[in-house]
GROMACS .gro file of C-alpha atoms in nm:
model
  168
    1THR     CA    1   0.401   2.368  -4.597
    2PRO     CA    2   0.132   2.570  -4.421
    3GLU     CA    3  -0.097   2.481  -4.712
    4ASP     CA    4  -0.043   2.109  -4.643
    5ALA     CA    5  -0.142   2.163  -4.283
    6GLU     CA    6  -0.458   2.343  -4.394
    7ARG     CA    7  -0.546   2.057  -4.631
    8MET     CA    8  -0.499   1.814  -4.345
    9LEU     CA    9  -0.730   2.020  -4.125
   10ASP     CA   10  -0.991   2.036  -4.402
   11GLN     CA   11  -0.983   1.659  -4.449
   12TYR     CA   12  -1.008   1.586  -4.076
   13SER     CA   13  -1.288   1.844  -4.042
   14LYS     CA   14  -1.491   1.657  -4.305
   15ASP     CA   15  -1.449   1.344  -4.090
   16GLU     CA   16  -1.536   1.545  -3.775
   17LYS     CA   17  -1.190   1.485  -3.632
   18ARG     CA   18  -1.048   1.838  -3.648
   19GLY     CA   19  -0.930   1.819  -3.285
   20SER     CA   20  -0.721   1.511  -3.366
   21ALA     CA   21  -0.559   1.692  -3.659
   22ILE     CA   22  -0.474   1.993  -3.443
   23ASP     CA   23  -0.323   1.761  -3.179
   24GLN     CA   24  -0.109   1.589  -3.443
   25LEU     CA   25   0.008   1.917  -3.594
   26ALA     CA   26   0.087   2.062  -3.250
   27ALA     CA   27   0.292   1.753  -3.169
   28ALA     CA   28   0.484   1.780  -3.500
   29ARG     CA   29   0.549   2.153  -3.449
   30GLN     CA   30   0.858   2.090  -3.233
   31PHE     CA   31   1.014   1.871  -3.502
   32PHE     CA   32   0.972   2.144  -3.763
   33ALA     CA   33   1.107   2.403  -3.517
   34TYR     CA   34   1.421   2.192  -3.484
   35LEU     CA   35   1.457   2.170  -3.865
   36HIS     CA   36   1.416   2.548  -3.889
   37VAL     CA   37   1.677   2.617  -3.618
   38LYS     CA   38   1.922   2.390  -3.807
   39ASN     CA   39   1.847   2.592  -4.125
   40LEU     CA   40   1.716   2.282  -4.299
   41ILE     CA   41   1.385   2.457  -4.381
   42PRO     CA   42   1.320   2.831  -4.429
   43SER     CA   43   1.041   2.855  -4.168
   44ASN     CA   44   0.828   2.642  -3.943
   45PRO     CA   45   0.507   2.567  -4.135
   46LEU     CA   46   0.332   2.466  -3.813
   47ASP     CA   47   0.408   2.777  -3.608
   48ARG     CA   48   0.043   2.861  -3.563
   49PHE     CA   49  -0.028   2.529  -3.389
   50THR     CA   50   0.094   2.627  -3.045
   51GLY     CA   51  -0.102   2.383  -2.834
   52LYS     CA   52  -0.340   2.097  -2.827
   53SER     CA   53  -0.703   2.152  -2.911
   54ALA     CA   54  -0.938   2.240  -2.628
   55LYS     CA   55  -1.048   1.922  -2.456
   56VAL     CA   56  -1.232   1.839  -2.139
   57ASP     CA   57  -0.972   1.716  -1.893
   58GLY     CA   58  -1.120   1.412  -1.725
   59ASP     CA   59  -0.884   1.458  -1.429
   60PHE     CA   60  -0.996   1.812  -1.362
   61VAL     CA   61  -1.269   1.886  -1.109
   62VAL     CA   62  -1.457   2.212  -1.161
   63GLN     CA   63  -1.506   2.457  -0.876
   64ASP     CA   64  -1.873   2.382  -0.810
   65GLN     CA   65  -1.789   2.013  -0.769
   66ILE     CA   66  -1.511   2.100  -0.522
   67GLU     CA   67  -1.760   2.313  -0.330
   68LYS     CA   68  -1.994   2.014  -0.308
   69LEU     CA   69  -1.712   1.802  -0.164
   70GLN     CA   70  -1.627   2.080   0.080
   71ASP     CA   71  -1.987   2.115   0.200
   72LEU     CA   72  -1.998   1.879   0.498
   73SER     CA   73  -2.371   1.939   0.548
   74THR     CA   74  -2.424   1.691   0.263
   75LEU     CA   75  -2.238   1.422   0.458
   76ASN     CA   76  -2.360   1.194   0.735
   77LEU     CA   77  -2.066   1.203   0.977
   78LYS     CA   78  -2.183   0.878   1.138
   79PHE     CA   79  -2.129   0.666   0.825
   80PHE     CA   80  -1.775   0.534   0.803
   81ASP     CA   81  -1.768   0.479   0.424
   82GLU     CA   82  -1.905   0.826   0.348
   83VAL     CA   83  -1.657   1.000   0.576
   84ARG     CA   84  -1.363   0.790   0.451
   85ASN     CA   85  -1.451   0.854   0.086
   86ARG     CA   86  -1.494   1.229   0.139
   87LEU     CA   87  -1.167   1.236   0.333
   88ILE     CA   88  -0.989   1.071   0.041
   89ALA     CA   89  -1.147   1.292  -0.228
   90PHE     CA   90  -1.151   1.630  -0.056
   91THR     CA   91  -0.882   1.627   0.210
   92LEU     CA   92  -0.613   1.394   0.082
   93CYS     CA   93  -0.643   1.428  -0.296
   94TYR     CA   94  -0.766   1.788  -0.324
   95ASP     CA   95  -0.648   1.977  -0.015
   96PHE     CA   96  -0.314   1.797   0.014
   97ALA     CA   97  -0.285   1.720  -0.361
   98LEU     CA   98  -0.155   1.372  -0.288
   99ARG     CA   99  -0.137   1.099  -0.549
  100ILE     CA  100  -0.363   0.802  -0.481
  101GLY     CA  101  -0.055   0.579  -0.434
  102GLU     CA  102   0.067   0.811  -0.158
  103VAL     CA  103  -0.279   0.824   0.000
  104ALA     CA  104  -0.301   0.444   0.010
  105GLN     CA  105   0.027   0.418   0.203
  106LEU     CA  106  -0.041   0.678   0.470
  107LYS     CA  107  -0.037   0.566   0.832
  108VAL     CA  108  -0.227   0.704   1.129
  109SER     CA  109   0.112   0.793   1.275
  110ASP     CA  110   0.166   1.027   0.976
  111VAL     CA  111  -0.127   1.245   1.094
  112ALA     CA  112  -0.101   1.521   1.354
  113PHE     CA  113  -0.321   1.814   1.444
  114SER     CA  114  -0.243   2.177   1.505
  115GLU     CA  115  -0.460   2.457   1.377
  116PHE     CA  116  -0.464   2.237   1.066
  117VAL     CA  117  -0.426   1.872   0.971
  118ASP     CA  118  -0.053   1.807   0.953
  119LEU     CA  119   0.077   1.517   0.745
  120THR     CA  120   0.418   1.363   0.724
  121ILE     CA  121   0.474   1.222   0.378
  122ARG     CA  122   0.742   0.961   0.433
  123SER     CA  123   1.015   0.937   0.171
  124GLU     CA  124   0.931   0.573   0.089
  125ILE     CA  125   0.579   0.662  -0.026
  126GLN     CA  126   0.674   0.959  -0.244
  127LYS     CA  127   0.705   0.923  -0.618
  128GLY     CA  128   1.070   0.918  -0.714
  129SER     CA  129   1.362   0.816  -0.500
  130ASN     CA  130   1.576   0.966  -0.225
  131LYS     CA  131   1.331   1.241  -0.137
  132PRO     CA  132   1.329   1.372   0.219
  133LYS     CA  133   1.018   1.352   0.433
  134ALA     CA  134   0.767   1.619   0.343
  135TYR     CA  135   0.555   1.798   0.601
  136MET     CA  136   0.226   1.933   0.477
  137HIS     CA  137  -0.061   2.129   0.627
  138SER     CA  138  -0.423   2.145   0.516
  139TYR     CA  139  -0.578   2.467   0.392
  140PHE     CA  140  -0.943   2.407   0.474
  141PRO     CA  141  -1.110   2.373   0.817
  142GLU     CA  142  -1.331   2.101   0.666
  143SER     CA  143  -1.021   1.884   0.628
  144LYS     CA  144  -0.960   1.893   1.002
  145THR     CA  145  -1.324   1.806   1.073
  146LEU     CA  146  -1.316   1.517   0.826
  147MET     CA  147  -0.988   1.377   0.960
  148LYS     CA  148  -1.100   1.394   1.324
  149GLU     CA  149  -1.436   1.231   1.248
  150TYR     CA  150  -1.273   0.964   1.032
  151LEU     CA  151  -1.018   0.877   1.301
  152LYS     CA  152  -1.299   0.838   1.559
  153LEU     CA  153  -1.493   0.606   1.326
  154ARG     CA  154  -1.174   0.419   1.237
  155MET     CA  155  -1.087   0.364   1.603
  156ALA     CA  156  -1.431   0.212   1.664
  157LEU     CA  157  -1.343  -0.060   1.411
  158ASN     CA  158  -1.036  -0.165   1.616
  159PRO     CA  159  -0.813  -0.216   1.310
  160LEU     CA  160  -0.500  -0.427   1.352
  161SER     CA  161  -0.296  -0.196   1.132
  162ASP     CA  162  -0.151   0.155   1.149
  163ALA     CA  163  -0.274   0.210   0.791
  164LEU     CA  164  -0.474   0.530   0.778
  165LEU     CA  165  -0.727   0.399   0.531
  166VAL     CA  166  -0.908   0.084   0.629
  167THR     CA  167  -1.235  -0.077   0.529
  168GLN     CA  168  -1.508  -0.214   0.750
   0.00000   0.00000   0.00000
């Protein structure tokens, strides 16, 4: 009943775990919705629990942090590791929204330049199966600067691989 849900919230609140209770009730809401649709209960007692409690998403980067990544004046373009790491974080993961597994498998031959950075995301590195090649373009001019500078620094290392990302 709705009263049972309230008692649960009260108990969890005393233990300072109200967010956990809301998460559990929100997860159970769908089950009670199914019972209601099948006319097994008169109403869904958890209707008011429409979503999970507000949490800080550890995978989310706030706008001011993105702006710091985008600001290339904070970067020494002569240091390979700094340029590579900013390229990964800003260009590949943020601008292109690639998964880290896709980033790790990119090759230099997947990169081209036009007005933007152009990437070919080969089917074998995409999540899932039987996907066609994807062609993507960057949105930010900083991405083109980072990629060009990184490729210059990478070339100076004379890597024996076509892998885009290498270490010293």
